[in-house]
Coordinates of C-alpha atoms in Angstrom, one line a residue:
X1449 CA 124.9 -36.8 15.0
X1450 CA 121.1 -36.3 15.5
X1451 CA 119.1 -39.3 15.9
X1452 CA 116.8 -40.6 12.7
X1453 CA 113.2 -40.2 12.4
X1454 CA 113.2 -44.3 11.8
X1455 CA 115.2 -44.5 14.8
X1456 CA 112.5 -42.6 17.2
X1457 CA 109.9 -44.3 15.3
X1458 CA 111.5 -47.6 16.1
X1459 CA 111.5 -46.7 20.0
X1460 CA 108.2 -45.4 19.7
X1461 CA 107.3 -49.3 18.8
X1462 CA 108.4 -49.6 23.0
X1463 CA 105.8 -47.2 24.0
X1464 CA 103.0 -49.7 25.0
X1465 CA 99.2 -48.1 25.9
X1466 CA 98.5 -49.0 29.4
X1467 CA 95.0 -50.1 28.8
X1468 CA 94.9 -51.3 25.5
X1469 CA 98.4 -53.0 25.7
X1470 CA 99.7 -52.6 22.1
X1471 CA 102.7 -50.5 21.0
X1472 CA 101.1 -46.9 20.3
X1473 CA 102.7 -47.3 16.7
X1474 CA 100.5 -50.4 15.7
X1475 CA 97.3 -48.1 17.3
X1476 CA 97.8 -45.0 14.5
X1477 CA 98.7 -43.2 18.2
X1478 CA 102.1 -41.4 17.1
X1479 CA 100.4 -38.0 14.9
X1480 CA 103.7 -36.8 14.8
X1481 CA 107.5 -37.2 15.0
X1482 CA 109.7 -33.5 14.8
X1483 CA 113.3 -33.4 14.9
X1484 CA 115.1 -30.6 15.2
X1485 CA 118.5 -29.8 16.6
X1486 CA 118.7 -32.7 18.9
X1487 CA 114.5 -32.4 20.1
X1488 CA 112.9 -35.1 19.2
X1489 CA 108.9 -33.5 19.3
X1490 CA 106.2 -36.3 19.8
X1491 CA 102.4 -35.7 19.4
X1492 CA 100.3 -38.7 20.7
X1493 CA 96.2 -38.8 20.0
X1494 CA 95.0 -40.4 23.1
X1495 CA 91.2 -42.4 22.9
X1496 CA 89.6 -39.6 25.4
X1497 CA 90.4 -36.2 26.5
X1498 CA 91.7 -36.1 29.9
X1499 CA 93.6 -39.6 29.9
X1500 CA 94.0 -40.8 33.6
X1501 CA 97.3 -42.8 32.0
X1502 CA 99.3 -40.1 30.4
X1503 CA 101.7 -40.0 33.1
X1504 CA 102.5 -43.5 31.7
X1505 CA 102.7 -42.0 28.4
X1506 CA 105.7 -39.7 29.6
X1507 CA 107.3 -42.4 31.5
X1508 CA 107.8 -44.6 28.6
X1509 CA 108.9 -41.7 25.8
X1510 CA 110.6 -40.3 28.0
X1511 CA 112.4 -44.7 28.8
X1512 CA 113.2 -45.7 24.9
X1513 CA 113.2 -42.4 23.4
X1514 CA 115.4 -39.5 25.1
X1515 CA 118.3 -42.2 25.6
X1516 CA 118.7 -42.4 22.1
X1517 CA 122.2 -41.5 20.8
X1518 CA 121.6 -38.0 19.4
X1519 CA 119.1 -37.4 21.8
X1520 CA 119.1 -33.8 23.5
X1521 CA 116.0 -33.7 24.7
X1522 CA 112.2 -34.9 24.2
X1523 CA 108.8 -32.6 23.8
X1524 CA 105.7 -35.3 24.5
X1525 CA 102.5 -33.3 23.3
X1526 CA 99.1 -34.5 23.2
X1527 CA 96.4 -34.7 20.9
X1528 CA 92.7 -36.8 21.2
X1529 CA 91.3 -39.0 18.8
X1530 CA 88.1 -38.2 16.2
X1531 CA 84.8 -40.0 16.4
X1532 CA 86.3 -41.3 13.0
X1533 CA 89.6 -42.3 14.5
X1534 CA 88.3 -44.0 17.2
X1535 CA 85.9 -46.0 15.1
X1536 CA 88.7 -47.0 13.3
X1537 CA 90.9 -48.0 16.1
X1538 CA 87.3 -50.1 17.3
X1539 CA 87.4 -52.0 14.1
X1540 CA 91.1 -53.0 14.3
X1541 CA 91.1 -54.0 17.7
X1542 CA 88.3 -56.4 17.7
X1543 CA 89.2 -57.4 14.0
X1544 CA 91.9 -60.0 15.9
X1545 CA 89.0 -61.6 17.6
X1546 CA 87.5 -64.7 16.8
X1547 CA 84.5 -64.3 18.7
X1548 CA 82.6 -67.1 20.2
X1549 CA 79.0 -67.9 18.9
X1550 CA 77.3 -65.5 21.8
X1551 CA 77.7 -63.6 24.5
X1552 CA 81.7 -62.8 25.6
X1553 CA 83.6 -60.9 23.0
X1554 CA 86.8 -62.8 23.9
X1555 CA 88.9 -65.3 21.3
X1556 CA 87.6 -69.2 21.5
X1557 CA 91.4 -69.4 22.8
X1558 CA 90.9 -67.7 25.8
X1559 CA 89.8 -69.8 29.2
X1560 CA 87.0 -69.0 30.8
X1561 CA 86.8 -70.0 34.9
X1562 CA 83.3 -69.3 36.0
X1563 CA 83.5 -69.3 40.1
X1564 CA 80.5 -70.4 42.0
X1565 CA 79.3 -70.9 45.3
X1566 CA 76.0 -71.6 46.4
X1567 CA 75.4 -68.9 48.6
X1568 CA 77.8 -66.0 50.0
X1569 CA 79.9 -65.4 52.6
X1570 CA 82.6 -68.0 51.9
X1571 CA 84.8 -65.9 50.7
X1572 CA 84.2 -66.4 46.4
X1573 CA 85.3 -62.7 45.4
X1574 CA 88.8 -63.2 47.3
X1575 CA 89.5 -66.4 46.0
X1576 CA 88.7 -64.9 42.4
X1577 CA 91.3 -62.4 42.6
X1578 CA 93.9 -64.4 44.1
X1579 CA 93.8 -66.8 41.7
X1580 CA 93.4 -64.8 39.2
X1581 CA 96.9 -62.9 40.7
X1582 CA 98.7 -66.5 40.6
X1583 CA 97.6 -67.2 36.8
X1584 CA 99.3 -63.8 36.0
X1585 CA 102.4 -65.3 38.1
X1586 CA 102.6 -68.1 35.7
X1587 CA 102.9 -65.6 32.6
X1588 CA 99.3 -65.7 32.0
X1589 CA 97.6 -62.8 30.4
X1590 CA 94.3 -62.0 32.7
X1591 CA 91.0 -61.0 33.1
X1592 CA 88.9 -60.6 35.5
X1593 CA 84.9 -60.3 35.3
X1594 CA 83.2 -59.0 38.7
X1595 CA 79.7 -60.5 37.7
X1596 CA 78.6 -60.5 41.4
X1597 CA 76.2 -57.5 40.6
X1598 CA 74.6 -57.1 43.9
X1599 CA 78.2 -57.6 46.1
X1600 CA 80.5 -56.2 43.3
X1601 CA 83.6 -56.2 45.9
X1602 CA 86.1 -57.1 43.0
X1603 CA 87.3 -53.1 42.3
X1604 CA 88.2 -52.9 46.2
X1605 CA 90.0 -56.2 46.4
X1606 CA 92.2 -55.1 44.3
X1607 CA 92.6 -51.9 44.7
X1608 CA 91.2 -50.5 41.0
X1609 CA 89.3 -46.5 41.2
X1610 CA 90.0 -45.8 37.7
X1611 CA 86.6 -46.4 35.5
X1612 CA 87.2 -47.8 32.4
X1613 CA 87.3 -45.6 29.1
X1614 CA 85.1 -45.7 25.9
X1615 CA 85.9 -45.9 22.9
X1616 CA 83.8 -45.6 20.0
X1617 CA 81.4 -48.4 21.2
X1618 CA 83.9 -50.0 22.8
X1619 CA 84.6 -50.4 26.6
X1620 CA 88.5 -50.3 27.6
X1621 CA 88.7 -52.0 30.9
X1622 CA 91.0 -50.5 33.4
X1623 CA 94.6 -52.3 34.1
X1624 CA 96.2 -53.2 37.0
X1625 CA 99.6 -55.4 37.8
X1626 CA 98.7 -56.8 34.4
X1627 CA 95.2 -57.7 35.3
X1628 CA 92.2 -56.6 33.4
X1629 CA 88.6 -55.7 35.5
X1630 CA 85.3 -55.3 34.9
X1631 CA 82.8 -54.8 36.9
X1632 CA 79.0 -53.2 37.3
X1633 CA 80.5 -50.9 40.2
X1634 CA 82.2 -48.8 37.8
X1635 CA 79.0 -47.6 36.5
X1636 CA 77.3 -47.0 40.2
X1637 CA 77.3 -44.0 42.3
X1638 CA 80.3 -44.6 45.0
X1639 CA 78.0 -47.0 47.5
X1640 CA 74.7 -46.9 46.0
X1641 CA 72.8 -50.3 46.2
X1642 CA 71.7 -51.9 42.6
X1643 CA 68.2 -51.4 42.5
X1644 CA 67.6 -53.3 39.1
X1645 CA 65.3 -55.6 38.5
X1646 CA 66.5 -59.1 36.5
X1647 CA 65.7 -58.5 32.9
X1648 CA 67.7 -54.7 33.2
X1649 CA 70.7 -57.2 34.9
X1650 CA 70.7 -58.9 32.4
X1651 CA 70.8 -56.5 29.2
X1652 CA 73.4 -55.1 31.1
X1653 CA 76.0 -57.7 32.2
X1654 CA 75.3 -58.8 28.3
X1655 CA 76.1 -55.3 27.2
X1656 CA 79.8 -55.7 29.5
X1657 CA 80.1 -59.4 27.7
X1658 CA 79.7 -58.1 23.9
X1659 CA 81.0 -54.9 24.1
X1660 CA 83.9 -54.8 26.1
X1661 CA 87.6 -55.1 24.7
X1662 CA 89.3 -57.8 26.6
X1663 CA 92.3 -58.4 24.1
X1664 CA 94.2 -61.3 23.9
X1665 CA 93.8 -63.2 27.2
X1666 CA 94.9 -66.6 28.0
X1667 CA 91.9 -66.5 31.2
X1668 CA 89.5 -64.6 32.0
X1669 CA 88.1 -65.4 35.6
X1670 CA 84.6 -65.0 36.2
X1671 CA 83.3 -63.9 40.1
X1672 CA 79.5 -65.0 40.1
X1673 CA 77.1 -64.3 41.6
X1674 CA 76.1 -66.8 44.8
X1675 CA 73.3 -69.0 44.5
X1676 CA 71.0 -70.3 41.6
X1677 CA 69.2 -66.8 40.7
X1678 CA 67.8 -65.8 37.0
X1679 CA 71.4 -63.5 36.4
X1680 CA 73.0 -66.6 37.0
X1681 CA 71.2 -68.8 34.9
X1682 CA 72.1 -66.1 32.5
X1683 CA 75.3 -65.4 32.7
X1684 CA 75.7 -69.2 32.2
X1685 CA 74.4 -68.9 28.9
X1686 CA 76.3 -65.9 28.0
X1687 CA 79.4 -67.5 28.7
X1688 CA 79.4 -70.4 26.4
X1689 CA 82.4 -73.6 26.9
X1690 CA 83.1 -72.0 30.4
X1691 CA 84.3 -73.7 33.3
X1692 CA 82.6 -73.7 36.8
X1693 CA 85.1 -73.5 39.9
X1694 CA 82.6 -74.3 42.9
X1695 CA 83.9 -73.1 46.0
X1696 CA 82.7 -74.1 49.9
X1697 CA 83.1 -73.5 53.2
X1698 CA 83.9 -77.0 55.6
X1699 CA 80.3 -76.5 57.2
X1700 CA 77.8 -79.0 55.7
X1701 CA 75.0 -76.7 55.6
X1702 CA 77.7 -75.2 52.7
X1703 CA 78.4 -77.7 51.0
X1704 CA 74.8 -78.3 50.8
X1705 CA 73.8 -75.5 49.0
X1706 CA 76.8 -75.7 46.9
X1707 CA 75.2 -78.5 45.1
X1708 CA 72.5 -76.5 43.8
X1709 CA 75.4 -74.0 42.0
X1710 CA 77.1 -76.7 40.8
X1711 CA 74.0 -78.8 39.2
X1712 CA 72.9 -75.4 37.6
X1713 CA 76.4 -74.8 35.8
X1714 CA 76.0 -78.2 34.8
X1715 CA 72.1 -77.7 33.3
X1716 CA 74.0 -74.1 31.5
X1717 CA 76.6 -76.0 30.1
X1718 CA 79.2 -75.5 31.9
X1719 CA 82.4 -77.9 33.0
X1720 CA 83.1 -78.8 36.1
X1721 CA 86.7 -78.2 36.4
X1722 CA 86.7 -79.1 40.8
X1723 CA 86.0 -78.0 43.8
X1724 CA 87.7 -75.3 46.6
X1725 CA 87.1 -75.6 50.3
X1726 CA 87.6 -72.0 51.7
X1727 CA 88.1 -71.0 55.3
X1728 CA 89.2 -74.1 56.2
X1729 CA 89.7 -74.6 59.9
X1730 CA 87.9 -75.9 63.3
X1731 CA 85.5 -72.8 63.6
X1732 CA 83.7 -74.0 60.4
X1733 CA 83.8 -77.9 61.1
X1734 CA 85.3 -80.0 58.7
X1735 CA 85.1 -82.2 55.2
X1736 CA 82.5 -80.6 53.4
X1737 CA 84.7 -79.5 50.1
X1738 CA 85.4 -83.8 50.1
X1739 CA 81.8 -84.5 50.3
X1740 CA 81.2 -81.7 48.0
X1741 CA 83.7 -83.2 45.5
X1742 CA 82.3 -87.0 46.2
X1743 CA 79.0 -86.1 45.3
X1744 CA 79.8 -84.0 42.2
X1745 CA 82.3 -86.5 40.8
X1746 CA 85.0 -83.9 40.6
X1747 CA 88.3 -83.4 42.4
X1748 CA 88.5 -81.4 45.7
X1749 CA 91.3 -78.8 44.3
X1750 CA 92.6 -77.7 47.4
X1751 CA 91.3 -76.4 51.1
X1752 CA 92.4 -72.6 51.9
X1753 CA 93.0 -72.0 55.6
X1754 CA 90.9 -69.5 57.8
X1755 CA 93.5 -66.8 57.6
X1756 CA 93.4 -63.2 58.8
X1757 CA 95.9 -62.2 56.6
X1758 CA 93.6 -62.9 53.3
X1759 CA 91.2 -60.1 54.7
X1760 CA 93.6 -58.1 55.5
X1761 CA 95.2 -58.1 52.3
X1762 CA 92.2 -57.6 50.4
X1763 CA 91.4 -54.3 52.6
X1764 CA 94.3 -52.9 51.5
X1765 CA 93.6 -53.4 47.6
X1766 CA 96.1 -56.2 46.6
X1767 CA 95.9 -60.1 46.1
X1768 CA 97.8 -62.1 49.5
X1769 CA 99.3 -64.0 47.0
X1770 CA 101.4 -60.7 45.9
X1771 CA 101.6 -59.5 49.0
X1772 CA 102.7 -62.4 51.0
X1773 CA 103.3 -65.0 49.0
X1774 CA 104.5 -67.5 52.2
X1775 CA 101.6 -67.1 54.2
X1776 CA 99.9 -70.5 54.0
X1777 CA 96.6 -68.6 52.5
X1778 CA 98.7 -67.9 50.0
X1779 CA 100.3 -70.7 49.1
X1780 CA 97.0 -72.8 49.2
X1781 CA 95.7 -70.7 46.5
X1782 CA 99.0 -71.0 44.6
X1783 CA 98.6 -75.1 44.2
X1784 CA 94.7 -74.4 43.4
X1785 CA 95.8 -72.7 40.6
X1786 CA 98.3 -75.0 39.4
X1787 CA 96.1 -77.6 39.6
X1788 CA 93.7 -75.8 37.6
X1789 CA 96.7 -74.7 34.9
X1790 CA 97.4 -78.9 34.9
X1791 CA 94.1 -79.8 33.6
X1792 CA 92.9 -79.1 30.3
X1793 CA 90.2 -76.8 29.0
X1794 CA 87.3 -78.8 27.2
X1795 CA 86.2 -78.1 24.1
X1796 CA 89.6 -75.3 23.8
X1797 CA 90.1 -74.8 19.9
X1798 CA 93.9 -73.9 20.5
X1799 CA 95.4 -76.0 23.8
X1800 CA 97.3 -73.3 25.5
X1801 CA 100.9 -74.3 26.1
X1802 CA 100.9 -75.5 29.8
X1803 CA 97.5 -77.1 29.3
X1804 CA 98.7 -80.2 27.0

């Protein structure tokens, strides 16, 4: 008995688009369902011509479709979207969003963790994605904002080539392990230094903030950029209710200029959800994330060990906290982001479940 055209279309509901993550039934994807002596024919419109993902695509037809009772076999053609269609699929997509009063085109729901340092060096971007890897562990639906425009290390750290797509006036960020990414590096020639001057920074981190589909997220996690400079003052006022994470080395030169980050968050608004001491060990001297957190009137998170396996794991393109979740690094960062999961957001118009 051959297999019903609601039965594929049902299993086609299974078919989720890597980047967009929505079924391709509920995107107007599916152009066409055939059936004919046991071959089921499927025609999907992808966004762009050329798709990096269709091998996904296959995987996942190929998953909830040919194992259908009645089944023979399964013909996955492809087809690419019109200007018109894609305008269309921009208007449902962000029609879900309820977007804040500026800046971010993200739902008021969504958490945003801003972190800070007050210079570089102490190790901000790998703390980013490592965190941002344990929220994901905890269920949480990610994204992550490389917003360090002159050190844009985020694409590397976690292994992420693939530039994002656009769509209509839309930008699809690329997906990996469940974790969304943008960044200004995408846009650059392989190594080539940004040679912009403020104001062009700061259309253009504005233009990644407004026009860039995030989806649903539960947090989106924010690398800055070190220090108290004018795209940091910005991006402070582009990202409105966030929360500043200030992170330090033990040194108290460090802490010192961490201040001047964490005052400025403050002066843009932003909460002070605590503080991290990175790299802790003997080589940087000791006790400047409590004297940090003393003089802030915040809570000292957590203190992440010097460990070589952090570096190394961010060489090879994947969060320690994946890789090895026992090594102590690891599971320093993994209480930091409890901790930060156990407090709630301020001013959050829905409480997410595990922050009442």
């Amino acid at each position: 008995m051959e297999a019903s055209r609601e039965a594929v279309w049902a299993a086609l509901g299974s078919v989720i688009d890597p980047e967009l993550r929505r079924p391709v039934t509920d995107l107007d994807m599916v152009r066409e369902v055939e059936i004919e002596d046991g071959l089921v024919t499927v025609r999907i419109a992808l966004t762009v011509a050329g798709c990096p993902l269709r091998s996904s695509f296959e995987d996942q037809v190929s998953e909830h479709v040919a194992t259908l009772p009645g089944v023979a076999g399964v013909k996955l053609e492809f087809d690419v979207m019109t200007p018109e269609e894609r305008a269309e699929l921009t208007t449902k997509l962000r029609g879900g969003v309820a977007e804040r009063s500026k800046g971010i085109s993200v739902d008021r729901s969504t958490r945003v963790l801003a972190v800070a340092s007050g210079k570089g060096g102490v190790g901000k971007s790998s703390l980013t994605v490592n965190l941002a890897a344990a929220f994901a562990q905890h269920g949480k639906t990610v994204g992550v904002l490389d917003a360090d425009v002159y050190g844009h290390s985020i694409p590397h750290l976690l292994g992420i080539s693939q530039k994002p797509v656009a769509v209509d006036r839309m930008i699809v960020p690329p997906v990996k392990d469940g974790l969304k990414l943008m960044s200004i590096g995408f846009f650059l020639e392989e190594n080539s230094p940004v040679t912009w001057r403020g104001p062009m920074l700061n259309r253009a981190l504005e233009q990644f903030l407004s026009d860039v589909h995030w989806g649903e997220l539960d947090l989106l996690v924010v690398d800055m950029p070190p220090g108290t400079g004018d795209v940091s003052i910005s991006l402070g006022q582009l990202l409105p209710r966030a929360e500043a994470l200030v992170v330090t080395t033990p040194q108290p030169l460090a802490q010192e200029v961490a201040v001047r980050a964490a005052l400025m968050a403050r002066k843009t608004n932003m909460h002070l959800v605590g503080v991290v001491e990175n790299m802790t060990s003997d080589v940087f001297g000791s006790g400047g994330g409590e004297r940090l957190a003393a003089e802030l009137g915040i809570p000292l998170l957590g203190q992440v060990p010097l460990d070589v396996r952090l570096r190394e794991a961010g060489d090879r393109g994947e969060p320690l906290v994946s890789a090895e979740p026992d090594a102590d690094a690891a599971l320093a960062v993994a209480e930091i982001a409890e901790a930060i999961l156990a407090t709630r957001a301020p001013g959050a118009i829905k409480p997410l479940p595990i922050l009442s």
